[in-house]
Short mmCIF file of C-alpha atoms and ligand atoms in Angstrom, two decimals:
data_model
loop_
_atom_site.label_atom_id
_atom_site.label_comp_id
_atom_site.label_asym_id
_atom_site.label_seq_id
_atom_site.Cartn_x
_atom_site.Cartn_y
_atom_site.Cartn_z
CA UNK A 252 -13.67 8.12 7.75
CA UNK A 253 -15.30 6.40 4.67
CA UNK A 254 -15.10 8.98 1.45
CA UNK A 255 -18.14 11.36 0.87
CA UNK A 256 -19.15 12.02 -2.67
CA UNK A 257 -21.66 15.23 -2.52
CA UNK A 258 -23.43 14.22 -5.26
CA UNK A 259 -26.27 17.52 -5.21
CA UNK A 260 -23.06 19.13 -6.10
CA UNK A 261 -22.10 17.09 -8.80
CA UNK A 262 -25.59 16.81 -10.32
CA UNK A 263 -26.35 20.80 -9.94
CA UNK A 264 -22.78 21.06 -11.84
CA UNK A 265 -23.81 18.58 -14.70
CA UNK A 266 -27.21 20.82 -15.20
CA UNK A 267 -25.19 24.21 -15.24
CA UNK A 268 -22.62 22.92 -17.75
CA UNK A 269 -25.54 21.79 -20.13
CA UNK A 270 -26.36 25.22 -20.44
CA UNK A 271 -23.78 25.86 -22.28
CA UNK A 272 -24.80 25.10 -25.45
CA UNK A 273 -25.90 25.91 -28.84
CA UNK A 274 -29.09 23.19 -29.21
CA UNK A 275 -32.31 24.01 -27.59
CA UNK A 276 -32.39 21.58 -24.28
CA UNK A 277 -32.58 18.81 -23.38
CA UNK A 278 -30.06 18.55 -26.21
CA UNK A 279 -26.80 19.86 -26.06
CA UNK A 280 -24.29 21.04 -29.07
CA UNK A 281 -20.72 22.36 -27.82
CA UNK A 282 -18.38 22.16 -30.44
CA UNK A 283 -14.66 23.14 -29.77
CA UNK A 284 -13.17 26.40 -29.31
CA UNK A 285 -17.05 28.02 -30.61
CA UNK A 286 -17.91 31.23 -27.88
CA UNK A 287 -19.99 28.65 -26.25
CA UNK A 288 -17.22 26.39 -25.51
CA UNK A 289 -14.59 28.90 -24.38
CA UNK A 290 -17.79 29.93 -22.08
CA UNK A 291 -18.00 26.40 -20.36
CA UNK A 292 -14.07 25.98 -20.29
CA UNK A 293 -13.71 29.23 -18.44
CA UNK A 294 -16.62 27.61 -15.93
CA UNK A 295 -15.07 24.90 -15.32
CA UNK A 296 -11.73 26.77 -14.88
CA UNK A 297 -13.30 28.51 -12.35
CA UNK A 298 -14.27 25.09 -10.81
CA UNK A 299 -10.86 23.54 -10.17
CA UNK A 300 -10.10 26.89 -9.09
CA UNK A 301 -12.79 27.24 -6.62
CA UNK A 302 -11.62 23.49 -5.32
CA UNK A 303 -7.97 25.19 -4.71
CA UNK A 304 -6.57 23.63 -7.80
CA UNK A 305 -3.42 24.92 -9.88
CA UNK A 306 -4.98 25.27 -13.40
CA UNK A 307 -2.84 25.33 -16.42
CA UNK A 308 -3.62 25.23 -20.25
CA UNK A 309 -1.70 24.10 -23.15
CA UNK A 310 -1.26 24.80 -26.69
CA UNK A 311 -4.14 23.11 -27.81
CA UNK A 312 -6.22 24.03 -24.93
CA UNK A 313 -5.93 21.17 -23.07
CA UNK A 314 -7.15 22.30 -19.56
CA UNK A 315 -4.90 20.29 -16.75
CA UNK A 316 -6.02 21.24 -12.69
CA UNK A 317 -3.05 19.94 -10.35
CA UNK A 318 -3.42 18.77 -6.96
CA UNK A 319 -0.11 18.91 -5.69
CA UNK A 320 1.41 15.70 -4.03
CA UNK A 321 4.23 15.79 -1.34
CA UNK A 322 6.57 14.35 -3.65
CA UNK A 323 6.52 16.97 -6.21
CA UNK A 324 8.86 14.49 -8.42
CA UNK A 325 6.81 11.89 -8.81
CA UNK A 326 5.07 10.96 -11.91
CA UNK A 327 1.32 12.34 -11.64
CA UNK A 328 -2.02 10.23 -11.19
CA UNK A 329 -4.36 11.57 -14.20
CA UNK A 330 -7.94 11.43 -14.79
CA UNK A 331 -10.33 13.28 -16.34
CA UNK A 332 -12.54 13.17 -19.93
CA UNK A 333 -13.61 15.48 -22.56
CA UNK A 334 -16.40 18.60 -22.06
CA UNK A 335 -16.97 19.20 -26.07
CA UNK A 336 -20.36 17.66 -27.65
CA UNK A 337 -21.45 16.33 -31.09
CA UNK A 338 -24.31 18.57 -32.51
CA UNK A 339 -27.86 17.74 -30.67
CA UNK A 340 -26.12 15.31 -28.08
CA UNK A 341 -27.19 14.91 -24.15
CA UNK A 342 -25.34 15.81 -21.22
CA UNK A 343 -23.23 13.10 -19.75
CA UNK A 344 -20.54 11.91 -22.36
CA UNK A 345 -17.32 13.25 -20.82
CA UNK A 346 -18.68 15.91 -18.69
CA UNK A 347 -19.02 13.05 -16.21
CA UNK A 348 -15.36 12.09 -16.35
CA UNK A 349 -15.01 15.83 -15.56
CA UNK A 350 -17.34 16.81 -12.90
CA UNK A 351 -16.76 13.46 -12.18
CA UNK A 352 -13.38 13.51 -11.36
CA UNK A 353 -13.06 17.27 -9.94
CA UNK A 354 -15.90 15.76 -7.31
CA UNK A 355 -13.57 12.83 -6.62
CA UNK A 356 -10.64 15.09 -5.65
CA UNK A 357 -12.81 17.23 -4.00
CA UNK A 358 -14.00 14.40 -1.59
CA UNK A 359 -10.55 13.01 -1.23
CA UNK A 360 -9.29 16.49 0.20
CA UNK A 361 -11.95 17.33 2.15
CA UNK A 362 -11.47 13.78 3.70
CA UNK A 363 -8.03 14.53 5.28
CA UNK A 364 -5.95 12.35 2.15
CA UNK A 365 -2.61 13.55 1.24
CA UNK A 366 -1.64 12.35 -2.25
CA UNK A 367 2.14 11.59 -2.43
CA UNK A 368 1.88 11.70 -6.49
CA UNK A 369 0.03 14.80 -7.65
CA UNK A 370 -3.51 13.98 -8.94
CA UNK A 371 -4.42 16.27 -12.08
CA UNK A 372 -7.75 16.49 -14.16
CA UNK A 373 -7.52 16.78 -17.73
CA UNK A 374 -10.19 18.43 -19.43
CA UNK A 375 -8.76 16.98 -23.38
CA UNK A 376 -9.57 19.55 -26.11
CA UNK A 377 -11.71 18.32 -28.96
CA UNK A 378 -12.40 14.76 -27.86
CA UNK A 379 -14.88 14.74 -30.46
CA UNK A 380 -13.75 15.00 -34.63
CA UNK A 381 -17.09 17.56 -35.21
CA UNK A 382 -14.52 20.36 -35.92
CA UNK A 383 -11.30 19.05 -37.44
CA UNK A 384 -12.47 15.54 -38.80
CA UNK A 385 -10.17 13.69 -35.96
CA UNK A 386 -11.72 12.59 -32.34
CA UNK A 387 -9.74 12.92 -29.67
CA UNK A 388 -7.04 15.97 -30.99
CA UNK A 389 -5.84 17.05 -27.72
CA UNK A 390 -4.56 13.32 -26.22
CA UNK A 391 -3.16 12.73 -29.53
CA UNK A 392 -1.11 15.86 -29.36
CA UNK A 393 -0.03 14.65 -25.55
CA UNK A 394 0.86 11.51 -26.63
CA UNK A 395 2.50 12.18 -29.63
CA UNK A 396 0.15 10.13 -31.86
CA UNK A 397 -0.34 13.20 -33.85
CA UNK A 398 2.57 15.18 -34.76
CA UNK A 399 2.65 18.83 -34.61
CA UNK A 400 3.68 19.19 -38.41
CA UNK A 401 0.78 16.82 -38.80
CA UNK A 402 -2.17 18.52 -36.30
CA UNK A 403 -1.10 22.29 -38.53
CA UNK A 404 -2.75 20.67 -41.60
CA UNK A 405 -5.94 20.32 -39.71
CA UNK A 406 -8.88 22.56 -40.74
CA UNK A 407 -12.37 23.12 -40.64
CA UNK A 408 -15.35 22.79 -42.43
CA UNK A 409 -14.67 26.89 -43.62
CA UNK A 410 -10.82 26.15 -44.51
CA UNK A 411 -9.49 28.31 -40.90
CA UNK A 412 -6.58 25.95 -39.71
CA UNK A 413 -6.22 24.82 -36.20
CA UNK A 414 -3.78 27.25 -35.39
CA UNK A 415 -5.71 30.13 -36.81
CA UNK A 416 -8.61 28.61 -34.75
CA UNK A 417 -6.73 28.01 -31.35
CA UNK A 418 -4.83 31.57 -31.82
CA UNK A 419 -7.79 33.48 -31.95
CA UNK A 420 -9.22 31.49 -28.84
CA UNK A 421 -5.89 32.56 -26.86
CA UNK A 422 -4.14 29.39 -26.76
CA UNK A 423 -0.53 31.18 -28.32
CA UNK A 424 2.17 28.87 -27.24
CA UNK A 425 4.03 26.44 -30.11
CA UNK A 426 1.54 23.10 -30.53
CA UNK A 427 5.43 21.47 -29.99
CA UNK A 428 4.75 22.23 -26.45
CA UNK A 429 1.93 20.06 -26.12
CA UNK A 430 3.81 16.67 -26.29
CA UNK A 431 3.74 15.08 -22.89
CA UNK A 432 7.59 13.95 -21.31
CA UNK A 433 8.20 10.34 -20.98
CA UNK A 434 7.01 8.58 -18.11
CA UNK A 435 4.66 11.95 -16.96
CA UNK A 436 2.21 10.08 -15.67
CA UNK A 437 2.18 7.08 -12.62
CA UNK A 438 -1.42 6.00 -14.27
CA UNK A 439 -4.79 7.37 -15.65
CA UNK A 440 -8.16 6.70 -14.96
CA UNK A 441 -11.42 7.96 -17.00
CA UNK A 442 -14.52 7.19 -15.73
CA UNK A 443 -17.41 7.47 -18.27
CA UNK A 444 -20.63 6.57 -19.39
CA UNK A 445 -21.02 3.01 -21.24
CA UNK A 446 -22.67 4.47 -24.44
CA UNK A 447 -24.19 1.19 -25.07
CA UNK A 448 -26.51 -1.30 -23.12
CA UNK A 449 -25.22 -4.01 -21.44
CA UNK A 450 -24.63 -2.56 -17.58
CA UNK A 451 -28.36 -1.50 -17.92
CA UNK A 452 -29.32 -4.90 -19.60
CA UNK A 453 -27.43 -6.88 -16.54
CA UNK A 454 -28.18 -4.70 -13.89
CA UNK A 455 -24.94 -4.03 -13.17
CA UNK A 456 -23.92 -0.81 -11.81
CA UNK A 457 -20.62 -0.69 -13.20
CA UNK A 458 -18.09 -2.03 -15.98
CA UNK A 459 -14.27 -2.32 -15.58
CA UNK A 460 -12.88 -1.55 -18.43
CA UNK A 461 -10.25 -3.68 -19.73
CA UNK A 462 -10.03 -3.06 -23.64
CA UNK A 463 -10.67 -0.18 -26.03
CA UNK A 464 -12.03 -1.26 -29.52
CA UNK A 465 -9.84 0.67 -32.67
CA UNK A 466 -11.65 2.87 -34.30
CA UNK A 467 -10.68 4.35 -37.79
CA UNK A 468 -12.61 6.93 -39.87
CA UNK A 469 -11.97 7.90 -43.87
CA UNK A 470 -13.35 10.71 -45.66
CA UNK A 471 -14.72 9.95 -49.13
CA UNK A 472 -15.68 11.99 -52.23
CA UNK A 473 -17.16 10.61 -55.38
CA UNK A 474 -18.12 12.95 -57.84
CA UNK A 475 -20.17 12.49 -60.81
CA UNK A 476 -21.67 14.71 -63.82
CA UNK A 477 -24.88 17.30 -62.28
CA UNK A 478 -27.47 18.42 -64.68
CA UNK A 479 -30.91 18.98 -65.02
CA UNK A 480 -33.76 16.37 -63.25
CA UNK A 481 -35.77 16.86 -65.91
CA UNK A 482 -33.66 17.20 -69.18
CA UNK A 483 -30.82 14.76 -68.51
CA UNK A 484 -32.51 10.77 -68.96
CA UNK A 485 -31.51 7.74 -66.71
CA UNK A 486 -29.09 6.28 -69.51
CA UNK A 487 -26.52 9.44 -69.03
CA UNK A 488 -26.89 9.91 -65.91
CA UNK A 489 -23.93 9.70 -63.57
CA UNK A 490 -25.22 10.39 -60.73
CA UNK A 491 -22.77 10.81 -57.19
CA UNK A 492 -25.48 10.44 -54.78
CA UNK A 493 -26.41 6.91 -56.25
CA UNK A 494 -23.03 5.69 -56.06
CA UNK A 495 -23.13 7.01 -52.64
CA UNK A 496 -26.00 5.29 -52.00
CA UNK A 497 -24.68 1.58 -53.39
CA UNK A 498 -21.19 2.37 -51.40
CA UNK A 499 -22.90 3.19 -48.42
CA UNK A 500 -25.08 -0.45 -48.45
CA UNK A 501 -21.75 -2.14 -49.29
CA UNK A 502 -20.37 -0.85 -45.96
CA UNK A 503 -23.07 -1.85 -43.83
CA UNK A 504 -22.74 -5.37 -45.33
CA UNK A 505 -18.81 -5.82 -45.16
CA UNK A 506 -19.84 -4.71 -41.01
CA UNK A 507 -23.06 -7.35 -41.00
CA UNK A 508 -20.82 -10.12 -42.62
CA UNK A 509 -17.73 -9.93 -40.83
CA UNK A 510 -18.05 -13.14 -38.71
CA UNK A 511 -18.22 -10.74 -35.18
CA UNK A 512 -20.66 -8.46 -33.87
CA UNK A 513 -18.24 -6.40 -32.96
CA UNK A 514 -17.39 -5.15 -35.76
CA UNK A 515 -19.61 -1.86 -36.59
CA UNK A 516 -19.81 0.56 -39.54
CA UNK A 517 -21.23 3.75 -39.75
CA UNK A 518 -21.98 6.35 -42.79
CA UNK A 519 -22.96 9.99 -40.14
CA UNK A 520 -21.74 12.51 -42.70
CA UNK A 521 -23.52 12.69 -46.46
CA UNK A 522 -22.64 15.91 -47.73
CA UNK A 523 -24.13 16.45 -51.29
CA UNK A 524 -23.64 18.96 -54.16
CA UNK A 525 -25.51 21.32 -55.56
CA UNK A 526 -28.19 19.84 -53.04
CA UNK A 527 -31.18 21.50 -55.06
CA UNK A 528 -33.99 18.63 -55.82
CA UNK A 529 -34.21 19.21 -59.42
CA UNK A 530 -30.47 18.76 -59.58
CA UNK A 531 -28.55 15.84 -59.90
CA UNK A 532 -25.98 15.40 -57.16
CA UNK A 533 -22.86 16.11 -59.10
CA UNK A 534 -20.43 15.81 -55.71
CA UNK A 535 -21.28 13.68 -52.78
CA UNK A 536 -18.98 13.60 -49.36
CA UNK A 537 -19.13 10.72 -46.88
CA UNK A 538 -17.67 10.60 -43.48
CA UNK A 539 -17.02 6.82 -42.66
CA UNK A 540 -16.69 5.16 -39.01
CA UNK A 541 -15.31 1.88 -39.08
CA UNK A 542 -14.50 0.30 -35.38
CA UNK A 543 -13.95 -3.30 -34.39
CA UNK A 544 -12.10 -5.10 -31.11
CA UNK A 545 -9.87 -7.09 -33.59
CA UNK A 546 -7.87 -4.94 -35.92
CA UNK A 547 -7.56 -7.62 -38.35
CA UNK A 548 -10.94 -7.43 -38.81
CA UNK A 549 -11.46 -3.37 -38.63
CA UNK A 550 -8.67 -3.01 -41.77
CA UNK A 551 -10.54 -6.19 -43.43
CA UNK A 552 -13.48 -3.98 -43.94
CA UNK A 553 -11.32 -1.34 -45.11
CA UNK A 554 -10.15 -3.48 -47.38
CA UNK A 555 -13.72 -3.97 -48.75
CA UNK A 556 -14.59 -0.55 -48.57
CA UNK A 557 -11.43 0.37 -50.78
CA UNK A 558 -12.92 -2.31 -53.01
CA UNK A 559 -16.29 -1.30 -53.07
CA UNK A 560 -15.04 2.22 -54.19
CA UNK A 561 -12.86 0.48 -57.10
CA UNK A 562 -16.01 -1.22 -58.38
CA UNK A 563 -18.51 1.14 -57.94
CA UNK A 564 -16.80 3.83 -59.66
CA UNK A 565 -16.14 1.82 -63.03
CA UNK A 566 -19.83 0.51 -62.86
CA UNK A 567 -21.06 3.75 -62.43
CA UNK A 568 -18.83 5.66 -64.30
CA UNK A 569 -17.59 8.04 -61.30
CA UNK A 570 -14.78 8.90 -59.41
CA UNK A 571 -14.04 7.87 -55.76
CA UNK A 572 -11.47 9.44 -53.73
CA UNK A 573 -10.79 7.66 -50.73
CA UNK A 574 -8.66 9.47 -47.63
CA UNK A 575 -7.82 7.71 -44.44
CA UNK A 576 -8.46 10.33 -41.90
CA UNK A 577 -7.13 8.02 -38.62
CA UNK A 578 -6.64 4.09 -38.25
CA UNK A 579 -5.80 3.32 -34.65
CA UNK A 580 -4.78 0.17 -32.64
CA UNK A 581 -7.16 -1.25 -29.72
CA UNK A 582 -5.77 -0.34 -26.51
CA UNK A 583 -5.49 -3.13 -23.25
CA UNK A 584 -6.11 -1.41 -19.86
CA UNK A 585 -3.45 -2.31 -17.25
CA UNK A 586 -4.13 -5.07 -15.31
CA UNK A 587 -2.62 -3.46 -12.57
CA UNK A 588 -5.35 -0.30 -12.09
CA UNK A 589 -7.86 -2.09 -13.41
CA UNK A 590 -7.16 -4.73 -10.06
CA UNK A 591 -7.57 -1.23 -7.87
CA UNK A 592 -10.38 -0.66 -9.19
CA UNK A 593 -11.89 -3.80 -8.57
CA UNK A 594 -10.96 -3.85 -4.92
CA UNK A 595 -12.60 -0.53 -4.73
CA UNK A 596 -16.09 -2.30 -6.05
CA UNK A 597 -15.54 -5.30 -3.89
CA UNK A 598 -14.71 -3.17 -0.65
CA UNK A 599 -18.10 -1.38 -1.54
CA UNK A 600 -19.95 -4.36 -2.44
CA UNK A 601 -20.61 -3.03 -5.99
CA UNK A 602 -21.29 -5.48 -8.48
CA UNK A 603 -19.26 -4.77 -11.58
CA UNK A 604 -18.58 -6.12 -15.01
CA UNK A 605 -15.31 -6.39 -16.83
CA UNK A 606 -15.91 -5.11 -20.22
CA UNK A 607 -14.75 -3.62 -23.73
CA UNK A 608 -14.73 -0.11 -24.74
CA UNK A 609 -16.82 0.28 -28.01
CA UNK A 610 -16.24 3.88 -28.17
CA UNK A 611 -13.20 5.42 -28.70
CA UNK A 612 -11.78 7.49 -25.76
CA UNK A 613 -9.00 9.99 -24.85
CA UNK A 614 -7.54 6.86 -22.64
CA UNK A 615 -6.73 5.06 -25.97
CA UNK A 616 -4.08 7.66 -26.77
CA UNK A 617 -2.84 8.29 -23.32
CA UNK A 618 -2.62 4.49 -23.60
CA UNK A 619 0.33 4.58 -25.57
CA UNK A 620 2.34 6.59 -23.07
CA UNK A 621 0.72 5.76 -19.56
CA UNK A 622 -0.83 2.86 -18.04
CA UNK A 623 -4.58 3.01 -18.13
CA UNK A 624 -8.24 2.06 -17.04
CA UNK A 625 -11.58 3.38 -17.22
CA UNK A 626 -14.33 2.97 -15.17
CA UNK A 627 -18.12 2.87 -16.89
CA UNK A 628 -21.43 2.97 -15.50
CA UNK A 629 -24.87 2.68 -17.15
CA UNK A 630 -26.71 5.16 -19.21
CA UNK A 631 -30.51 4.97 -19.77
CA UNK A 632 -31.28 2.23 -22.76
CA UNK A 633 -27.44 2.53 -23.50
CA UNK A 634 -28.39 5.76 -25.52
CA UNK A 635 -25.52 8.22 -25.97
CA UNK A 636 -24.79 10.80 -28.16
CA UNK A 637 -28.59 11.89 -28.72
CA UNK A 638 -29.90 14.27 -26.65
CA UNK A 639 -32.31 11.39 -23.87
CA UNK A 640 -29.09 10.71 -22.95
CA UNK A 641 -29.04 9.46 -19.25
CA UNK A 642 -27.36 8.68 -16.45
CA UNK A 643 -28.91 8.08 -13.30
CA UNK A 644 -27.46 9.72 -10.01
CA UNK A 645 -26.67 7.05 -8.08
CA UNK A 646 -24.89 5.39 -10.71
CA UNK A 647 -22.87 8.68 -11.29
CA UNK A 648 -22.10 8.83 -7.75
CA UNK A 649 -20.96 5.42 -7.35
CA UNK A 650 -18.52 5.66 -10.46
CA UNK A 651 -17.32 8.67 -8.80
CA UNK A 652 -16.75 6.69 -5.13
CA UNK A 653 -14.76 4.22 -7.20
CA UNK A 654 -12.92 6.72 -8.86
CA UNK A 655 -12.11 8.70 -5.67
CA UNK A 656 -10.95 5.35 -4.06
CA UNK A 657 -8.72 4.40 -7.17
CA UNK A 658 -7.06 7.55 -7.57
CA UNK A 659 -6.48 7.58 -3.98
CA UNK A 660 -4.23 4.37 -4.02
CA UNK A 661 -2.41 4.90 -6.79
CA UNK A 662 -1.45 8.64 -5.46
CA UNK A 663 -0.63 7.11 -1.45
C1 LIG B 66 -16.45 9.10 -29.20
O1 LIG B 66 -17.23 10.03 -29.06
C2 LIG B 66 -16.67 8.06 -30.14
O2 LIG B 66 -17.17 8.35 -31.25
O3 LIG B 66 -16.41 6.89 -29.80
MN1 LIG B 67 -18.86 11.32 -27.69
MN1 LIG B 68 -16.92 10.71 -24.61
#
């Protein structure tokens, strides 16, 4: 009997989960462990547990729903994505790895399949760095990428630590517990939206992912001397913002000229002190995104960056503090679930395109301990992140076919 994806399902689930949210709709703002989250974590709790699901939580809140396999000793068959948003973003990034994926076991039960290897979805905590100034906390915790020692010096934007945060949302046990055992999981597979254009531009329904670009971001702080607009004159001025300014072209340019389009950099955070406009910006915080396919290339721009900061702050008499916040490695997909999923688009007759990962994922960290793949289809003019982000229906239920299919041969 071929596999039945209810897709009205899936699609009324995607519109109840965006109500959860602190940003007037369409766009949606769910940042981690906030009321609003816990709300849409204990909905989608009751989810897996309305689809007869074993649902378990870690010490980080990492949300894990168990299909149990026959073979109760065999290494599990993950997938799953993140639920958290950026402020003012759309709908679709992770939550359709989620629903995504719960809809994909669903149809595989209800479809008579027996799993040998448990399947599990894994709802990661904090996917996105909004909170704690690091994407992707939770699979770094799994993985081991982050330390425990290291993920207790994480705080927030009001100084409350992690594990004041996560203690007061209920999540009590030791963040040593989180670590993943070796060899835990058979293989993972995240299906997500591209965040970029190319499946729309192509007319491709879906890409095979078979690399994830390494993304690192730094934190800087320049400060300067503040003073009056009027009563202080250009010749004493030192003025942070400005230098901010000049660093912030340099970075663009060390992306523009680094012989690949691939490489990409990104100023999003420009925090600056007093912030009154007859005041001159005395303190000035940046939040830096630096990404490329090639790390050679990423830690070149670094490199430029860390000379930019030397340079700027003699010239204009400031000082720059630089602090690497993460700097990780690209991650290959495994050839061997990346060739399931391809049989799964050729049985189907789905036209599909292998491709790179320019965001960052939780499958980059479970990388590093587990083979495995992701699956991408299209979102409207590859917007993401911004609250018109889109994904059309068919394309969601196709990705979830695929995933169903995939998840179902590597759990047989
Ligand atoms: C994930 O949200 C990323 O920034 O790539
Ligand atoms: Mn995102
Ligand atoms: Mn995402």
């Amino acid at each position: 009997m071929p596999l039945s994806i209810d897709d009205a399902r899936l699609f009324s689930e995607i519109e109840v989960l965006a109500t959860f949210s602190d940003a007037e709709a369409p766009a949606v703002t769910r940042i981690v462990f906030t009321p609003t989250d816990l709300k849409a974590r204990a909905w989608m709790k009751h989810r897996c547990e309305d689809a007869a699901l074993t649902v378990r939580e870690d010490a980080v809140g990492n949300i894990f729903a168990r299909w149990d396999g026959f073979d109760t000793d065999a290494p599990v068959v993950g997938t799953g994505s993140h639920i958290d948003a950026i402020p003012n973003a759309g709908k679709y990034d992770g939550v359709v790895g989620v629903l995504g994926g719960l809809e994909a076991i669903r149809a595989l039960r209800q479809n008579g399949f027996r799993p040998r290897h448990s399947i599990e979805l894994l709802i990661f905590t904090s996917e996105e760095p909004t909170r704690f100034g690091i994407g992707c906390l939770g699979s770094r915790l799994l993985s081991g990428v982050l330390s425990a020692a290291q993920a207790k010096q994480l705080t927030d934007k009001q100084g409350a630590t992690l594990d004041e945060i996560r203690l007061g949302a209920g999540f009590e046990n030791e963040l040593e517990s989180v670590k993943l055992p070796p060899a835990y999981y058979k293989a993972f597979v995240e299906l997500h939206i591209e965040q970029g254009p190319l499946l729309e531009q192509q007319k491709i329904p879906l890409g095979i992912v078979t690399k994830i670009a390494a993304p690192a971001s730094l934190r800087v702080v320049i400060e300067g001397s503040g003073g009056h607009a009027g009563g202080v004159l250009m010749p004493d001025r030192r003025d942070a913002l400005c230098a901010a300014a000049a660093l912030i072209l340099e970075i663009e340019s060390a992306a523009r000229t680094s012989g690949a389009v691939d490489t990409v950099g990104t100023v999003g955070i420009c925090d600056v002190f007093p912030g009154a406009v007859n005041s001159i910006p005395s303190r000035v915080g940046l939040g830096v995104d630096i990404r490329d396919t090639d790390l050679c290339r990423r830690d070149e721009v670094i490199q430029k960056l860390e000379k930019a900061c030397r340079s700027i702050a003699f010239a204009r008499q400031v000082s720059i503090k630089l602090e690497p916040l993460n700097a990780d490695a690209p991650a290959e997909c495994a050839p061997a679930i990346v060739e399931v999923l391809t049989q799964s688009c050729r049985n189907n007759n789905f036209t599909f395109l292998p491709m790179v990962s320019r965001a960052y994922h939780d499958s980059l960290f479970i990388s590093r301990i587990a083979p495995v793949a992701m699956v991408f289809i299209p979102c409207r003019n590859g917007y993401s992140h911004r609250p018109d982000e889109y994904a059309d229906p068919q394309d969601i239920a196709r990705g979830t076919l695929v995933l169903a299919e995939t998840l179902a041969e590597l759990a047989k």
